[in-house]
mmCIF file of C-alpha atoms in Angstrom:
data_model
loop_
_atom_site.group_PDB
_atom_site.id
_atom_site.type_symbol
_atom_site.label_atom_id
_atom_site.label_comp_id
_atom_site.label_asym_id
_atom_site.label_seq_id
_atom_site.Cartn_x
_atom_site.Cartn_y
_atom_site.Cartn_z
ATOM 1 C CA UNK A 223 -0.818 9.198 6.427
ATOM 2 C CA UNK A 224 -3.487 7.335 4.547
ATOM 3 C CA UNK A 225 -4.767 5.604 7.629
ATOM 4 C CA UNK A 226 -6.421 8.924 8.765
ATOM 5 C CA UNK A 227 -8.175 9.109 5.346
ATOM 6 C CA UNK A 228 -8.949 5.675 3.764
ATOM 7 C CA UNK A 229 -12.632 4.505 4.605
ATOM 8 C CA UNK A 230 -13.158 7.999 6.130
ATOM 9 C CA UNK A 231 -15.592 10.418 5.029
ATOM 10 C CA UNK A 232 -19.046 12.036 5.852
ATOM 11 C CA UNK A 233 -21.292 9.174 4.526
ATOM 12 C CA UNK A 234 -23.588 7.328 6.890
ATOM 13 C CA UNK A 235 -21.453 4.969 9.050
ATOM 14 C CA UNK A 236 -18.307 6.762 8.295
ATOM 15 C CA UNK A 237 -15.949 8.504 10.587
ATOM 16 C CA UNK A 238 -14.541 11.806 9.736
ATOM 17 C CA UNK A 239 -10.915 12.052 8.208
ATOM 18 C CA UNK A 240 -8.099 12.859 10.642
ATOM 19 C CA UNK A 241 -6.049 16.040 10.002
ATOM 20 C CA UNK A 242 -2.500 15.691 8.547
ATOM 21 C CA UNK A 243 -1.063 17.730 11.754
ATOM 22 C CA UNK A 244 -2.865 15.265 14.150
ATOM 23 C CA UNK A 245 -1.446 12.188 12.118
ATOM 24 C CA UNK A 246 2.080 13.772 12.249
ATOM 25 C CA UNK A 247 1.602 14.443 15.985
ATOM 26 C CA UNK A 248 0.837 10.905 16.626
ATOM 27 C CA UNK A 249 3.594 9.560 14.419
ATOM 28 C CA UNK A 250 6.080 11.796 16.218
ATOM 29 C CA UNK A 251 5.102 11.080 19.669
ATOM 30 C CA UNK A 252 5.574 7.286 19.619
ATOM 31 C CA UNK A 253 8.650 5.844 20.775
ATOM 32 C CA UNK A 254 9.897 2.353 21.754
ATOM 33 C CA UNK A 255 13.175 1.833 23.581
ATOM 34 C CA UNK A 256 14.486 5.163 22.359
ATOM 35 C CA UNK A 257 13.732 4.497 18.669
ATOM 36 C CA UNK A 258 11.074 6.861 17.040
ATOM 37 C CA UNK A 259 9.540 6.824 13.535
ATOM 38 C CA UNK A 260 11.820 8.136 11.087
ATOM 39 C CA UNK A 261 9.338 9.218 8.366
ATOM 40 C CA UNK A 262 5.820 8.792 6.684
ATOM 41 C CA UNK A 263 4.510 7.409 3.562
ATOM 42 C CA UNK A 264 2.068 9.983 2.128
ATOM 43 C CA UNK A 265 -1.336 10.046 0.322
ATOM 44 C CA UNK A 266 -1.651 12.650 -2.294
ATOM 45 C CA UNK A 267 -5.177 14.037 -2.096
ATOM 46 C CA UNK A 268 -7.691 16.012 0.037
ATOM 47 C CA UNK A 269 -7.899 16.943 2.836
ATOM 48 C CA UNK A 270 -4.088 16.258 3.363
ATOM 49 C CA UNK A 271 -2.972 17.534 -0.053
ATOM 50 C CA UNK A 272 -4.422 19.085 -2.956
ATOM 51 C CA UNK A 273 -3.031 17.094 -6.003
ATOM 52 C CA UNK A 274 -2.862 20.426 -8.105
ATOM 53 C CA UNK A 275 -1.392 22.447 -5.377
ATOM 54 C CA UNK A 276 1.220 24.901 -6.123
ATOM 55 C CA UNK A 277 4.907 24.317 -5.684
ATOM 56 C CA UNK A 278 5.152 26.634 -2.819
ATOM 57 C CA UNK A 279 1.947 24.868 -1.269
ATOM 58 C CA UNK A 280 3.737 21.564 -1.661
ATOM 59 C CA UNK A 281 6.919 22.887 -0.120
ATOM 60 C CA UNK A 282 5.006 24.127 2.892
ATOM 61 C CA UNK A 283 3.806 20.576 3.489
ATOM 62 C CA UNK A 284 7.333 19.352 3.216
ATOM 63 C CA UNK A 285 8.382 22.025 5.790
ATOM 64 C CA UNK A 286 5.473 21.085 8.016
ATOM 65 C CA UNK A 287 6.450 17.320 8.050
ATOM 66 C CA UNK A 288 10.113 18.177 8.498
ATOM 67 C CA UNK A 289 8.971 20.215 11.588
ATOM 68 C CA UNK A 290 8.263 16.883 13.257
ATOM 69 C CA UNK A 291 11.713 15.574 12.404
ATOM 70 C CA UNK A 292 10.387 13.263 9.830
ATOM 71 C CA UNK A 293 10.803 12.450 6.221
ATOM 72 C CA UNK A 294 8.703 11.358 3.356
ATOM 73 C CA UNK A 295 9.243 7.746 1.757
ATOM 74 C CA UNK A 296 6.777 6.331 -0.566
ATOM 75 C CA UNK A 297 3.888 8.184 -2.076
ATOM 76 C CA UNK A 298 0.264 7.017 -2.691
ATOM 77 C CA UNK A 299 -1.161 8.196 -6.111
ATOM 78 C CA UNK A 300 -4.791 9.630 -6.249
ATOM 79 C CA UNK A 301 -5.901 7.051 -8.639
ATOM 80 C CA UNK A 302 -9.216 6.220 -7.624
ATOM 81 C CA UNK A 303 -12.549 7.251 -8.917
ATOM 82 C CA UNK A 304 -13.617 10.295 -6.979
ATOM 83 C CA UNK A 305 -9.958 11.566 -6.597
ATOM 84 C CA UNK A 306 -8.146 12.313 -9.740
ATOM 85 C CA UNK A 307 -7.987 8.939 -11.322
ATOM 86 C CA UNK A 308 -10.382 6.123 -12.524
ATOM 87 C CA UNK A 309 -10.401 2.505 -13.323
ATOM 88 C CA UNK A 310 -7.248 1.261 -15.082
ATOM 89 C CA UNK A 311 -9.534 -1.268 -16.631
ATOM 90 C CA UNK A 312 -12.009 1.195 -18.000
ATOM 91 C CA UNK A 313 -12.510 3.400 -21.145
ATOM 92 C CA UNK A 314 -10.154 5.717 -22.716
ATOM 93 C CA UNK A 315 -11.304 8.539 -20.675
ATOM 94 C CA UNK A 316 -11.034 6.464 -17.413
ATOM 95 C CA UNK A 317 -7.474 5.409 -18.424
ATOM 96 C CA UNK A 318 -6.643 9.104 -19.052
ATOM 97 C CA UNK A 319 -7.731 9.898 -15.693
ATOM 98 C CA UNK A 320 -5.619 7.293 -14.106
ATOM 99 C CA UNK A 321 -2.612 8.317 -16.069
ATOM 100 C CA UNK A 322 -3.201 11.973 -15.033
ATOM 101 C CA UNK A 323 -3.196 10.851 -11.338
ATOM 102 C CA UNK A 324 0.436 9.306 -12.121
ATOM 103 C CA UNK A 325 1.639 12.541 -13.609
ATOM 104 C CA UNK A 326 0.457 14.607 -10.729
ATOM 105 C CA UNK A 327 2.047 12.299 -8.372
ATOM 106 C CA UNK A 328 5.312 12.476 -10.104
ATOM 107 C CA UNK A 329 5.134 16.217 -10.114
ATOM 108 C CA UNK A 330 4.659 16.382 -6.290
ATOM 109 C CA UNK A 331 7.254 13.683 -5.837
ATOM 110 C CA UNK A 332 9.690 15.880 -7.692
ATOM 111 C CA UNK A 333 9.017 18.805 -5.547
ATOM 112 C CA UNK A 334 9.363 16.665 -2.580
ATOM 113 C CA UNK A 335 12.732 15.267 -3.833
ATOM 114 C CA UNK A 336 14.207 18.736 -4.628
ATOM 115 C CA UNK A 337 13.025 20.088 -1.299
ATOM 116 C CA UNK A 338 15.051 17.215 0.408
ATOM 117 C CA UNK A 339 12.004 15.918 2.549
ATOM 118 C CA UNK A 340 12.055 12.670 0.199
ATOM 119 C CA UNK A 341 15.343 10.745 -1.034
ATOM 120 C CA UNK A 342 13.608 7.198 -1.524
ATOM 121 C CA UNK A 343 10.452 5.329 -1.940
ATOM 122 C CA UNK A 344 8.000 4.558 -4.630
ATOM 123 C CA UNK A 345 4.795 5.575 -5.851
ATOM 124 C CA UNK A 346 1.924 3.171 -4.807
ATOM 125 C CA UNK A 347 -0.993 2.183 -7.239
ATOM 126 C CA UNK A 348 -3.377 -0.452 -7.823
ATOM 127 C CA UNK A 349 -6.255 -1.079 -10.610
ATOM 128 C CA UNK A 350 -8.711 1.318 -9.138
ATOM 129 C CA UNK A 351 -11.321 -1.123 -10.449
ATOM 130 C CA UNK A 352 -13.331 -2.004 -7.219
ATOM 131 C CA UNK A 353 -14.666 -5.519 -7.037
ATOM 132 C CA UNK A 354 -14.164 -8.399 -9.440
ATOM 133 C CA UNK A 355 -17.693 -8.876 -11.081
ATOM 134 C CA UNK A 356 -16.868 -6.674 -14.190
ATOM 135 C CA UNK A 357 -13.510 -8.277 -14.564
ATOM 136 C CA UNK A 358 -14.885 -11.742 -14.358
ATOM 137 C CA UNK A 359 -17.203 -10.728 -17.545
ATOM 138 C CA UNK A 360 -14.012 -11.113 -19.619
ATOM 139 C CA UNK A 361 -11.109 -11.767 -17.264
ATOM 140 C CA UNK A 362 -8.421 -11.841 -20.142
ATOM 141 C CA UNK A 363 -9.621 -8.521 -21.758
ATOM 142 C CA UNK A 364 -9.746 -7.016 -18.100
ATOM 143 C CA UNK A 365 -6.351 -7.948 -17.373
ATOM 144 C CA UNK A 366 -4.982 -6.902 -20.797
ATOM 145 C CA UNK A 367 -6.414 -3.624 -20.449
ATOM 146 C CA UNK A 368 -4.941 -3.067 -16.975
ATOM 147 C CA UNK A 369 -1.626 -4.252 -18.260
ATOM 148 C CA UNK A 370 -1.919 -1.603 -20.864
ATOM 149 C CA UNK A 371 -2.708 1.147 -18.457
ATOM 150 C CA UNK A 372 -0.050 -0.002 -15.975
ATOM 151 C CA UNK A 373 2.346 0.100 -18.906
ATOM 152 C CA UNK A 374 1.568 3.649 -19.939
ATOM 153 C CA UNK A 375 1.896 4.622 -16.246
ATOM 154 C CA UNK A 376 5.151 3.000 -15.704
ATOM 155 C CA UNK A 377 6.541 4.894 -18.779
ATOM 156 C CA UNK A 378 5.402 8.131 -17.290
ATOM 157 C CA UNK A 379 7.179 7.162 -13.863
ATOM 158 C CA UNK A 380 10.277 6.221 -15.693
ATOM 159 C CA UNK A 381 10.392 9.517 -17.370
ATOM 160 C CA UNK A 382 10.306 11.164 -14.040
ATOM 161 C CA UNK A 383 12.895 8.908 -12.299
ATOM 162 C CA UNK A 384 10.196 7.130 -10.104
ATOM 163 C CA UNK A 385 9.155 3.558 -9.528
ATOM 164 C CA UNK A 386 5.450 2.373 -9.180
ATOM 165 C CA UNK A 387 4.380 -0.522 -6.681
ATOM 166 C CA UNK A 388 1.135 -2.041 -7.266
ATOM 167 C CA UNK A 389 -0.431 -3.047 -3.816
ATOM 168 C CA UNK A 390 -1.855 -6.586 -4.060
ATOM 169 C CA UNK A 391 -5.080 -6.470 -2.512
ATOM 170 C CA UNK A 392 -8.231 -8.835 -2.891
ATOM 171 C CA UNK A 393 -10.773 -5.909 -3.696
ATOM 172 C CA UNK A 394 -8.978 -4.637 -6.668
ATOM 173 C CA UNK A 395 -9.728 -6.366 -9.881
ATOM 174 C CA UNK A 396 -6.764 -8.131 -11.885
ATOM 175 C CA UNK A 397 -4.792 -8.065 -8.535
ATOM 176 C CA UNK A 398 -7.143 -9.905 -6.173
ATOM 177 C CA UNK A 399 -5.245 -13.197 -6.127
ATOM 178 C CA UNK A 400 -1.356 -13.977 -6.071
ATOM 179 C CA UNK A 401 -1.651 -15.467 -9.589
ATOM 180 C CA UNK A 402 -3.551 -12.592 -11.235
ATOM 181 C CA UNK A 403 -1.170 -10.076 -9.593
ATOM 182 C CA UNK A 404 1.801 -12.085 -10.968
ATOM 183 C CA UNK A 405 0.054 -12.188 -14.498
ATOM 184 C CA UNK A 406 -0.024 -8.199 -14.261
ATOM 185 C CA UNK A 407 3.685 -7.880 -13.122
ATOM 186 C CA UNK A 408 4.791 -10.194 -15.824
ATOM 187 C CA UNK A 409 2.365 -8.808 -18.568
ATOM 188 C CA UNK A 410 3.960 -5.379 -18.095
ATOM 189 C CA UNK A 411 7.563 -6.632 -17.804
ATOM 190 C CA UNK A 412 9.034 -3.766 -16.542
ATOM 191 C CA UNK A 413 10.678 -4.843 -13.164
ATOM 192 C CA UNK A 414 12.833 -1.778 -13.116
ATOM 193 C CA UNK A 415 9.905 0.589 -12.946
ATOM 194 C CA UNK A 416 6.723 -1.432 -11.975
ATOM 195 C CA UNK A 417 6.786 -3.754 -8.909
ATOM 196 C CA UNK A 418 4.994 -5.113 -6.216
ATOM 197 C CA UNK A 419 3.893 -3.733 -2.796
ATOM 198 C CA UNK A 420 3.551 -6.380 -0.297
ATOM 199 C CA UNK A 421 1.348 -5.840 2.773
ATOM 200 C CA UNK A 422 1.402 -8.619 5.292
ATOM 201 C CA UNK A 423 -2.354 -8.200 5.966
ATOM 202 C CA UNK A 424 -3.385 -8.258 2.431
ATOM 203 C CA UNK A 425 -1.095 -10.992 1.337
ATOM 204 C CA UNK A 426 -2.457 -13.306 4.092
ATOM 205 C CA UNK A 427 -5.776 -13.358 2.169
ATOM 206 C CA UNK A 428 -3.825 -14.282 -1.021
ATOM 207 C CA UNK A 429 -2.771 -17.455 0.676
ATOM 208 C CA UNK A 430 -6.442 -18.186 1.590
ATOM 209 C CA UNK A 431 -7.862 -17.507 -2.002
ATOM 210 C CA UNK A 432 -10.323 -14.966 -0.830
ATOM 211 C CA UNK A 433 -12.080 -13.845 -4.149
ATOM 212 C CA UNK A 434 -9.949 -16.383 -6.043
ATOM 213 C CA UNK A 435 -10.554 -20.033 -4.441
ATOM 214 C CA UNK A 436 -8.875 -21.551 -7.282
ATOM 215 C CA UNK A 437 -5.589 -19.912 -6.251
ATOM 216 C CA UNK A 438 -5.776 -20.711 -2.743
ATOM 217 C CA UNK A 439 -2.588 -22.008 -1.155
ATOM 218 C CA UNK A 440 -4.013 -22.798 2.142
ATOM 219 C CA UNK A 441 -7.368 -24.140 3.439
ATOM 220 C CA UNK A 442 -8.950 -23.398 6.893
ATOM 221 C CA UNK A 443 -7.606 -25.569 9.589
ATOM 222 C CA UNK A 444 -4.058 -25.499 8.088
ATOM 223 C CA UNK A 445 -1.064 -26.643 10.436
ATOM 224 C CA UNK A 446 2.062 -24.472 10.991
ATOM 225 C CA UNK A 447 3.947 -26.742 8.566
ATOM 226 C CA UNK A 448 1.479 -26.283 5.806
ATOM 227 C CA UNK A 449 1.423 -22.277 6.591
ATOM 228 C CA UNK A 450 4.928 -21.839 6.051
ATOM 229 C CA UNK A 451 5.135 -24.156 3.105
ATOM 230 C CA UNK A 452 2.376 -22.104 1.353
ATOM 231 C CA UNK A 453 4.041 -18.911 2.540
ATOM 232 C CA UNK A 454 7.194 -19.799 0.893
ATOM 233 C CA UNK A 455 5.374 -20.590 -2.303
ATOM 234 C CA UNK A 456 3.604 -17.201 -2.252
ATOM 235 C CA UNK A 457 6.752 -15.131 -1.562
ATOM 236 C CA UNK A 458 8.933 -17.075 -4.022
ATOM 237 C CA UNK A 459 6.569 -15.930 -6.794
ATOM 238 C CA UNK A 460 6.097 -12.254 -5.591
ATOM 239 C CA UNK A 461 9.267 -11.465 -3.744
ATOM 240 C CA UNK A 462 11.406 -10.985 -6.856
ATOM 241 C CA UNK A 463 8.887 -8.088 -7.684
ATOM 242 C CA UNK A 464 8.574 -6.506 -4.247
ATOM 243 C CA UNK A 465 9.727 -2.999 -4.083
ATOM 244 C CA UNK A 466 7.700 -1.747 -1.099
ATOM 245 C CA UNK A 467 6.612 -3.351 2.111
ATOM 246 C CA UNK A 468 3.947 -2.956 4.786
ATOM 247 C CA UNK A 469 4.363 -4.472 8.370
ATOM 248 C CA UNK A 470 0.826 -5.509 9.165
ATOM 249 C CA UNK A 471 -1.218 -8.011 11.099
ATOM 250 C CA UNK A 472 -4.390 -9.879 10.006
ATOM 251 C CA UNK A 473 -6.939 -11.754 11.914
ATOM 252 C CA UNK A 474 -8.339 -13.705 8.748
ATOM 253 C CA UNK A 475 -11.535 -11.754 8.509
ATOM 254 C CA UNK A 476 -12.458 -9.468 5.628
ATOM 255 C CA UNK A 477 -13.570 -6.200 6.388
ATOM 256 C CA UNK A 478 -13.672 -2.631 4.964
ATOM 257 C CA UNK A 479 -15.066 0.811 4.975
ATOM 258 C CA UNK A 480 -16.092 3.293 2.390
ATOM 259 C CA UNK A 481 -14.573 2.664 -0.857
ATOM 260 C CA UNK A 482 -12.214 0.029 0.520
ATOM 261 C CA UNK A 483 -14.935 -2.391 1.242
ATOM 262 C CA UNK A 484 -14.280 -6.219 1.482
ATOM 263 C CA UNK A 485 -10.643 -6.357 1.866
ATOM 264 C CA UNK A 486 -7.908 -7.477 4.341
ATOM 265 C CA UNK A 487 -8.424 -6.180 7.898
ATOM 266 C CA UNK A 488 -5.462 -4.459 9.547
ATOM 267 C CA UNK A 489 -5.391 -5.508 13.058
ATOM 268 C CA UNK A 490 -3.285 -3.949 15.653
ATOM 269 C CA UNK A 491 0.085 -5.212 15.782
ATOM 270 C CA UNK A 492 -0.264 -6.925 19.029
ATOM 271 C CA UNK A 493 -3.795 -8.306 18.145
ATOM 272 C CA UNK A 494 -4.266 -11.798 19.945
ATOM 273 C CA UNK A 495 -6.338 -13.008 17.230
ATOM 274 C CA UNK A 496 -3.576 -12.128 14.621
ATOM 275 C CA UNK A 497 -2.709 -14.827 12.311
ATOM 276 C CA UNK A 498 0.832 -13.916 11.429
ATOM 277 C CA UNK A 499 4.322 -14.178 13.259
ATOM 278 C CA UNK A 500 4.880 -10.685 11.932
ATOM 279 C CA UNK A 501 8.808 -10.853 12.355
ATOM 280 C CA UNK A 502 9.166 -14.320 10.673
ATOM 281 C CA UNK A 503 6.913 -13.870 7.951
ATOM 282 C CA UNK A 504 8.497 -10.559 7.054
ATOM 283 C CA UNK A 505 11.813 -12.133 6.500
ATOM 284 C CA UNK A 506 10.244 -13.997 3.683
ATOM 285 C CA UNK A 507 9.469 -10.728 1.563
ATOM 286 C CA UNK A 508 12.596 -8.794 2.746
ATOM 287 C CA UNK A 509 15.311 -11.338 1.713
ATOM 288 C CA UNK A 510 17.234 -9.384 -0.937
ATOM 289 C CA UNK A 511 15.368 -6.300 -0.177
ATOM 290 C CA UNK A 512 18.415 -3.720 -0.569
ATOM 291 C CA UNK A 513 19.089 -5.231 -4.036
ATOM 292 C CA UNK A 514 15.545 -4.433 -5.110
ATOM 293 C CA UNK A 515 16.001 -0.887 -3.869
ATOM 294 C CA UNK A 516 13.825 -1.108 -0.581
ATOM 295 C CA UNK A 517 15.212 1.587 1.846
ATOM 296 C CA UNK A 518 12.433 1.748 4.409
ATOM 297 C CA UNK A 519 9.369 -0.217 5.602
ATOM 298 C CA UNK A 520 6.224 1.203 6.543
ATOM 299 C CA UNK A 521 2.995 0.076 8.379
ATOM 300 C CA UNK A 522 -0.594 0.224 7.404
ATOM 301 C CA UNK A 523 -3.648 0.566 9.592
ATOM 302 C CA UNK A 524 -6.289 1.338 6.962
ATOM 303 C CA UNK A 525 -9.791 1.025 8.535
ATOM 304 C CA UNK A 526 -8.744 1.524 12.059
ATOM 305 C CA UNK A 527 -11.355 3.262 13.925
ATOM 306 C CA UNK A 528 -10.451 6.913 14.906
ATOM 307 C CA UNK A 529 -10.373 5.792 18.680
ATOM 308 C CA UNK A 530 -7.869 3.186 17.838
ATOM 309 C CA UNK A 531 -5.579 5.713 15.838
ATOM 310 C CA UNK A 532 -5.826 8.072 18.772
ATOM 311 C CA UNK A 533 -4.448 5.771 21.183
ATOM 312 C CA UNK A 534 -0.550 5.882 21.895
ATOM 313 C CA UNK A 535 -0.353 2.149 22.468
ATOM 314 C CA UNK A 536 -1.541 1.550 18.842
ATOM 315 C CA UNK A 537 1.387 3.253 17.567
ATOM 316 C CA UNK A 538 3.971 1.967 19.871
ATOM 317 C CA UNK A 539 2.811 -1.540 19.180
ATOM 318 C CA UNK A 540 3.370 -1.202 15.434
ATOM 319 C CA UNK A 541 6.611 0.769 16.049
ATOM 320 C CA UNK A 542 7.931 -2.134 18.132
ATOM 321 C CA UNK A 543 6.933 -4.696 15.517
ATOM 322 C CA UNK A 544 8.934 -2.592 12.744
ATOM 323 C CA UNK A 545 11.761 -2.518 14.934
ATOM 324 C CA UNK A 546 11.737 -6.179 15.569
ATOM 325 C CA UNK A 547 11.491 -6.724 11.711
ATOM 326 C CA UNK A 548 14.400 -4.311 11.039
ATOM 327 C CA UNK A 549 16.589 -5.911 13.594
ATOM 328 C CA UNK A 550 15.811 -9.335 12.574
ATOM 329 C CA UNK A 551 16.327 -8.880 8.616
ATOM 330 C CA UNK A 552 18.447 -5.938 8.145
#
């Protein structure tokens, strides 16, 4: 549900957020060859959700989602500055805010689970340190601090029977390249509790070394053979940690809006400028998915204009892409 919220707001140049009910309506309306969306992944913040809402209020949200014949899978913790949390690389006070967001997410997850609307999925996080300039001032110390915060967060999740998935994305410090992401995962060393969330759009920019040229696996003008060799290298490193997956397309440009500036641009699934064979590349990530506890796949359309989100063709195109992925790799 976060494509209706991320990058939206009331600041200059931003579009207004889209209500939960509208997002649910669009989700439920999509259909391809008799297949409909089965559920939603869910962002735990305003205006869709008050992270401090009462149990009764959370149960009402669950009922609202269920009324569209949908379930809930993964949850997005409100870890960013301006929500509940703050930088995982920051001060003790900032770290405490980050951990508070994890605690609140676990509380809501438990309510959803007990309600019955949610039976699988992870809680999604990132470092919440936007940009890499500060990290570069002392990268070793920055990574060590994020590892410390993530370890504490993973312990909270484990105590609540949840798993955390860190979403690799070039705009988040310490997670801005495949190598730095791997360093974090190995540094925490809790694969049963803290894993990787692979988004096809974001991880394409890992290949290109955007924000970390020294870690590039491809150069512009690459051949198809070079692409798949690099993709195999990337996925061999990160697939063992992958516990959550986003079907997505990328046209190779860097784009953003609001607090998600300079990040991987999600294109519509059928965008003619898309760089990815969605079905084929998904297979590299989803090999052994069930053994890693993946029970569903999701899509991401962050930074889609509201007009695009409001078009039925957008939803049907991504649904078709997801059905194709499931058919090919389940």
